């Protein structure tokens, strides 16, 4: 798989996802092709947030995939596979790795990575997915906006080699994507939930400017977070609810 993949290493760019999108606009890019940058001036996160990263200290990685075997309403399966691959990579170096819905990577309750998945369609069918993964490797100081962040270096005590980590993450992604292509959906779902942050734990949330307590019961096939508020199970999309405390 991905035997024709191309690799692009950049000192600096606005966003590795943008680079992939630009290359796709210019013509076909082999599946599994990767862009890695030392620094992003406009790194993107979920909900339109900015992904902050110090130059040369972290893994800023984007890959193009063509998951045409998935139906549009089951694309969250791809998000699960990507999150598991990132968690696999982190777990190779430290313990305490979890996935915070939908696909952030946490170590001991602190964020160390995130995934931004951007999909393009042809008609109603999926055409291409650009998966951007940002993982804190060697950064050991974070500003106040990222006071709940951590890195693999902090968690493991080891200095990480960025290019070696890119190759290792690529291997993890290849494995999980192969499972997805084979249709091993139950395996992916089980392992995703086994790592799900605060599963079956009382947690405070915010939705529509209202704070409430609830217990995460899981994530359904459409990617909705299922929360038991004590009287019923509520389903939320990513923009509809947030954790009150990271």
GROMACS .gro file of C-alpha atoms in nm:
model
  246
    1UNK     CA    1   0.000   0.000   0.000
    2UNK     CA    2   0.111   0.356  -0.079
    3UNK     CA    3   0.407   0.227  -0.283
    4UNK     CA    4   0.383   0.531  -0.513
    5UNK     CA    5   0.351   0.783  -0.231
    6UNK     CA    6   0.554   1.101  -0.267
    7UNK     CA    7   0.717   1.285   0.024
    8UNK     CA    8   0.767   1.660   0.049
    9UNK     CA    9   0.978   1.812   0.329
   10UNK     CA   10   0.942   2.186   0.378
   11UNK     CA   11   1.120   2.428   0.609
   12UNK     CA   12   0.813   2.648   0.636
   13UNK     CA   13   0.463   2.674   0.491
   14UNK     CA   14   0.130   2.828   0.582
   15UNK     CA   15  -0.033   2.487   0.633
   16UNK     CA   16   0.066   2.136   0.526
   17UNK     CA   17  -0.299   2.067   0.445
   18UNK     CA   18  -0.298   2.367   0.212
   19UNK     CA   19   0.010   2.233   0.033
   20UNK     CA   20  -0.166   1.901  -0.031
   21UNK     CA   21  -0.478   2.082  -0.154
   22UNK     CA   22  -0.270   2.293  -0.392
   23UNK     CA   23  -0.096   1.986  -0.533
   24UNK     CA   24  -0.431   1.814  -0.582
   25UNK     CA   25  -0.556   2.118  -0.772
   26UNK     CA   26  -0.257   2.084  -1.006
   27UNK     CA   27  -0.323   1.718  -1.083
   28UNK     CA   28  -0.342   1.370  -0.933
   29UNK     CA   29  -0.129   1.299  -0.627
   30UNK     CA   30  -0.057   0.932  -0.540
   31UNK     CA   31  -0.249   0.805  -0.240
   32UNK     CA   32  -0.045   0.818   0.080
   33UNK     CA   33   0.163   1.115  -0.035
   34UNK     CA   34   0.287   1.322   0.258
   35UNK     CA   35   0.391   1.679   0.332
   36UNK     CA   36   0.604   1.743   0.643
   37UNK     CA   37   0.701   2.093   0.754
   38UNK     CA   38   0.930   2.227   1.026
   39UNK     CA   39   0.698   2.522   1.080
   40UNK     CA   40   0.346   2.629   0.987
   41UNK     CA   41   0.259   2.997   0.992
   42UNK     CA   42  -0.114   2.926   0.973
   43UNK     CA   43  -0.156   2.576   1.112
   44UNK     CA   44  -0.522   2.478   1.138
   45UNK     CA   45  -0.709   2.292   1.410
   46UNK     CA   46  -1.068   2.187   1.474
   47UNK     CA   47  -1.346   2.448   1.495
   48UNK     CA   48  -1.135   2.696   1.298
   49UNK     CA   49  -0.874   2.719   1.573
   50UNK     CA   50  -0.503   2.779   1.514
   51UNK     CA   51  -0.251   2.504   1.584
   52UNK     CA   52   0.050   2.664   1.753
   53UNK     CA   53   0.388   2.498   1.723
   54UNK     CA   54   0.747   2.611   1.772
   55UNK     CA   55   0.968   2.577   1.462
   56UNK     CA   56   1.145   2.243   1.424
   57UNK     CA   57   1.019   2.095   1.750
   58UNK     CA   58   0.707   1.906   1.647
   59UNK     CA   59   0.559   1.682   1.380
   60UNK     CA   60   0.349   1.874   1.127
   61UNK     CA   61   0.227   1.614   0.881
   62UNK     CA   62  -0.041   1.588   0.613
   63UNK     CA   63  -0.138   1.288   0.400
   64UNK     CA   64  -0.374   1.249   0.105
   65UNK     CA   65  -0.612   0.953   0.095
   66UNK     CA   66  -0.879   0.840  -0.151
   67UNK     CA   67  -1.130   0.651   0.068
   68UNK     CA   68  -1.381   0.603  -0.214
   69UNK     CA   69  -1.479   0.270  -0.060
   70UNK     CA   70  -1.654   0.459   0.221
   71UNK     CA   71  -2.001   0.605   0.194
   72UNK     CA   72  -2.025   0.976   0.279
   73UNK     CA   73  -2.235   0.902   0.588
   74UNK     CA   74  -1.967   0.666   0.725
   75UNK     CA   75  -1.666   0.897   0.694
   76UNK     CA   76  -1.623   0.904   1.070
   77UNK     CA   77  -1.475   0.557   1.033
   78UNK     CA   78  -1.180   0.725   0.862
   79UNK     CA   79  -1.150   0.970   1.150
   80UNK     CA   80  -1.141   0.677   1.393
   81UNK     CA   81  -0.866   0.503   1.196
   82UNK     CA   82  -0.656   0.820   1.184
   83UNK     CA   83  -0.700   0.883   1.556
   84UNK     CA   84  -0.600   0.525   1.635
   85UNK     CA   85  -0.291   0.554   1.416
   86UNK     CA   86  -0.182   0.869   1.599
   87UNK     CA   87  -0.254   0.700   1.932
   88UNK     CA   88  -0.055   0.393   1.824
   89UNK     CA   89   0.239   0.617   1.740
   90UNK     CA   90   0.225   0.799   2.073
   91UNK     CA   91   0.183   0.471   2.263
   92UNK     CA   92   0.509   0.347   2.112
   93UNK     CA   93   0.684   0.608   2.326
   94UNK     CA   94   0.480   0.653   2.644
   95UNK     CA   95   0.183   0.535   2.848
   96UNK     CA   96  -0.141   0.709   2.930
   97UNK     CA   97  -0.244   0.779   2.568
   98UNK     CA   98  -0.613   0.847   2.504
   99UNK     CA   99  -0.831   0.983   2.224
  100UNK     CA  100  -1.045   1.283   2.310
  101UNK     CA  101  -1.352   1.300   2.089
  102UNK     CA  102  -1.342   1.333   1.801
  103UNK     CA  103  -0.972   1.276   1.734
  104UNK     CA  104  -0.739   1.470   1.965
  105UNK     CA  105  -0.453   1.278   2.122
  106UNK     CA  106  -0.413   1.314   2.498
  107UNK     CA  107  -0.141   1.191   2.731
  108UNK     CA  108  -0.222   1.182   3.103
  109UNK     CA  109  -0.508   1.425   3.047
  110UNK     CA  110  -0.313   1.678   2.840
  111UNK     CA  111  -0.331   1.740   2.467
  112UNK     CA  112  -0.033   1.631   2.262
  113UNK     CA  113  -0.183   1.607   1.915
  114UNK     CA  114  -0.476   1.680   1.692
  115UNK     CA  115  -0.614   1.587   1.353
  116UNK     CA  116  -0.786   1.801   1.094
  117UNK     CA  117  -0.961   1.601   0.823
  118UNK     CA  118  -1.068   1.791   0.512
  119UNK     CA  119  -1.279   1.603   0.257
  120UNK     CA  120  -1.365   1.682  -0.103
  121UNK     CA  121  -1.654   1.530  -0.296
  122UNK     CA  122  -1.749   1.463  -0.656
  123UNK     CA  123  -2.123   1.487  -0.660
  124UNK     CA  124  -2.238   1.296  -0.353
  125UNK     CA  125  -1.935   1.063  -0.349
  126UNK     CA  126  -1.615   1.108  -0.151
  127UNK     CA  127  -1.316   1.186  -0.372
  128UNK     CA  128  -1.020   1.280  -0.154
  129UNK     CA  129  -0.939   1.328   0.214
  130UNK     CA  130  -0.652   1.538   0.339
  131UNK     CA  131  -0.551   1.434   0.690
  132UNK     CA  132  -0.346   1.688   0.880
  133UNK     CA  133  -0.181   1.560   1.198
  134UNK     CA  134   0.001   1.783   1.443
  135UNK     CA  135   0.185   1.606   1.724
  136UNK     CA  136   0.394   1.775   1.991
  137UNK     CA  137   0.729   1.598   1.994
  138UNK     CA  138   1.001   1.805   2.160
  139UNK     CA  139   0.828   2.126   2.265
  140UNK     CA  140   0.852   2.161   2.642
  141UNK     CA  141   0.715   2.511   2.695
  142UNK     CA  142   0.363   2.621   2.601
  143UNK     CA  143   0.191   2.958   2.630
  144UNK     CA  144  -0.114   3.018   2.846
  145UNK     CA  145  -0.351   2.929   2.564
  146UNK     CA  146  -0.197   2.583   2.558
  147UNK     CA  147  -0.142   2.541   2.931
  148UNK     CA  148  -0.305   2.199   2.917
  149UNK     CA  149  -0.069   2.078   2.643
  150UNK     CA  150   0.214   1.830   2.667
  151UNK     CA  151   0.459   1.656   2.434
  152UNK     CA  152   0.614   1.315   2.385
  153UNK     CA  153   0.942   1.450   2.521
  154UNK     CA  154   0.775   1.562   2.843
  155UNK     CA  155   0.588   1.232   2.874
  156UNK     CA  156   0.876   1.002   2.785
  157UNK     CA  157   1.184   1.203   2.880
  158UNK     CA  158   1.330   1.132   2.536
  159UNK     CA  159   1.432   1.367   2.256
  160UNK     CA  160   1.245   1.276   1.937
  161UNK     CA  161   1.380   1.281   1.581
  162UNK     CA  162   1.118   1.451   1.365
  163UNK     CA  163   1.190   1.266   1.040
  164UNK     CA  164   1.210   0.928   1.210
  165UNK     CA  165   0.878   1.005   1.378
  166UNK     CA  166   0.725   1.098   1.041
  167UNK     CA  167   0.824   0.758   0.902
  168UNK     CA  168   0.692   0.582   1.212
  169UNK     CA  169   0.360   0.767   1.196
  170UNK     CA  170   0.334   0.679   0.827
  171UNK     CA  171   0.367   0.310   0.919
  172UNK     CA  172   0.095   0.342   1.184
  173UNK     CA  173  -0.135   0.518   0.938
  174UNK     CA  174  -0.074   0.252   0.673
  175UNK     CA  175  -0.171  -0.023   0.919
  176UNK     CA  176  -0.493   0.142   1.034
  177UNK     CA  177  -0.595   0.243   0.682
  178UNK     CA  178  -0.543  -0.117   0.571
  179UNK     CA  179  -0.784  -0.228   0.845
  180UNK     CA  180  -1.034   0.030   0.723
  181UNK     CA  181  -1.008  -0.089   0.362
  182UNK     CA  182  -1.058  -0.451   0.474
  183UNK     CA  183  -1.378  -0.352   0.652
  184UNK     CA  184  -1.254  -0.426   1.004
  185UNK     CA  185  -1.498  -0.170   1.139
  186UNK     CA  186  -1.580  -0.354   1.462
  187UNK     CA  187  -1.211  -0.381   1.553
  188UNK     CA  188  -1.156  -0.011   1.487
  189UNK     CA  189  -1.468   0.084   1.682
  190UNK     CA  190  -1.374  -0.132   1.981
  191UNK     CA  191  -1.019  -0.002   1.997
  192UNK     CA  192  -1.133   0.358   1.951
  193UNK     CA  193  -1.371   0.327   2.246
  194UNK     CA  194  -1.109   0.148   2.456
  195UNK     CA  195  -0.898   0.466   2.433
  196UNK     CA  196  -1.181   0.721   2.449
  197UNK     CA  197  -1.108   1.004   2.692
  198UNK     CA  198  -1.342   1.016   2.996
  199UNK     CA  199  -1.562   0.730   2.874
  200UNK     CA  200  -1.821   0.644   3.144
  201UNK     CA  201  -1.691   0.926   3.365
  202UNK     CA  202  -1.894   1.219   3.495
  203UNK     CA  203  -1.784   1.527   3.304
  204UNK     CA  204  -1.894   1.888   3.268
  205UNK     CA  205  -1.989   2.014   2.924
  206UNK     CA  206  -2.105   2.336   2.764
  207UNK     CA  207  -2.370   2.355   2.495
  208UNK     CA  208  -2.572   2.659   2.380
  209UNK     CA  209  -2.406   2.861   2.658
  210UNK     CA  210  -2.544   2.616   2.913
  211UNK     CA  211  -2.322   2.410   3.145
  212UNK     CA  212  -2.436   2.060   3.231
  213UNK     CA  213  -2.297   1.738   3.377
  214UNK     CA  214  -2.312   1.410   3.195
  215UNK     CA  215  -2.143   1.080   3.127
  216UNK     CA  216  -1.993   0.993   2.791
  217UNK     CA  217  -2.143   0.664   2.673
  218UNK     CA  218  -1.965   0.646   2.339
  219UNK     CA  219  -1.953   0.780   1.985
  220UNK     CA  220  -2.200   0.655   1.724
  221UNK     CA  221  -2.128   0.561   1.362
  222UNK     CA  222  -2.198   0.915   1.244
  223UNK     CA  223  -1.940   1.053   1.487
  224UNK     CA  224  -2.189   1.202   1.732
  225UNK     CA  225  -2.086   1.212   2.098
  226UNK     CA  226  -2.341   1.029   2.314
  227UNK     CA  227  -2.383   1.184   2.660
  228UNK     CA  228  -2.610   1.056   2.935
  229UNK     CA  229  -2.736   1.360   3.129
  230UNK     CA  230  -2.912   1.146   3.386
  231UNK     CA  231  -3.249   1.137   3.217
  232UNK     CA  232  -3.173   1.067   2.851
  233UNK     CA  233  -2.894   1.007   2.601
  234UNK     CA  234  -2.811   1.321   2.405
  235UNK     CA  235  -2.623   1.317   2.072
  236UNK     CA  236  -2.395   1.606   1.980
  237UNK     CA  237  -2.203   1.710   1.672
  238UNK     CA  238  -1.858   1.859   1.721
  239UNK     CA  239  -1.973   2.222   1.702
  240UNK     CA  240  -2.263   2.165   1.939
  241UNK     CA  241  -2.082   2.077   2.260
  242UNK     CA  242  -1.745   2.130   2.427
  243UNK     CA  243  -1.573   1.997   2.736
  244UNK     CA  244  -1.589   2.262   3.008
  245UNK     CA  245  -1.239   2.164   3.119
  246UNK     CA  246  -0.990   2.034   2.859
   0.00000   0.00000   0.00000
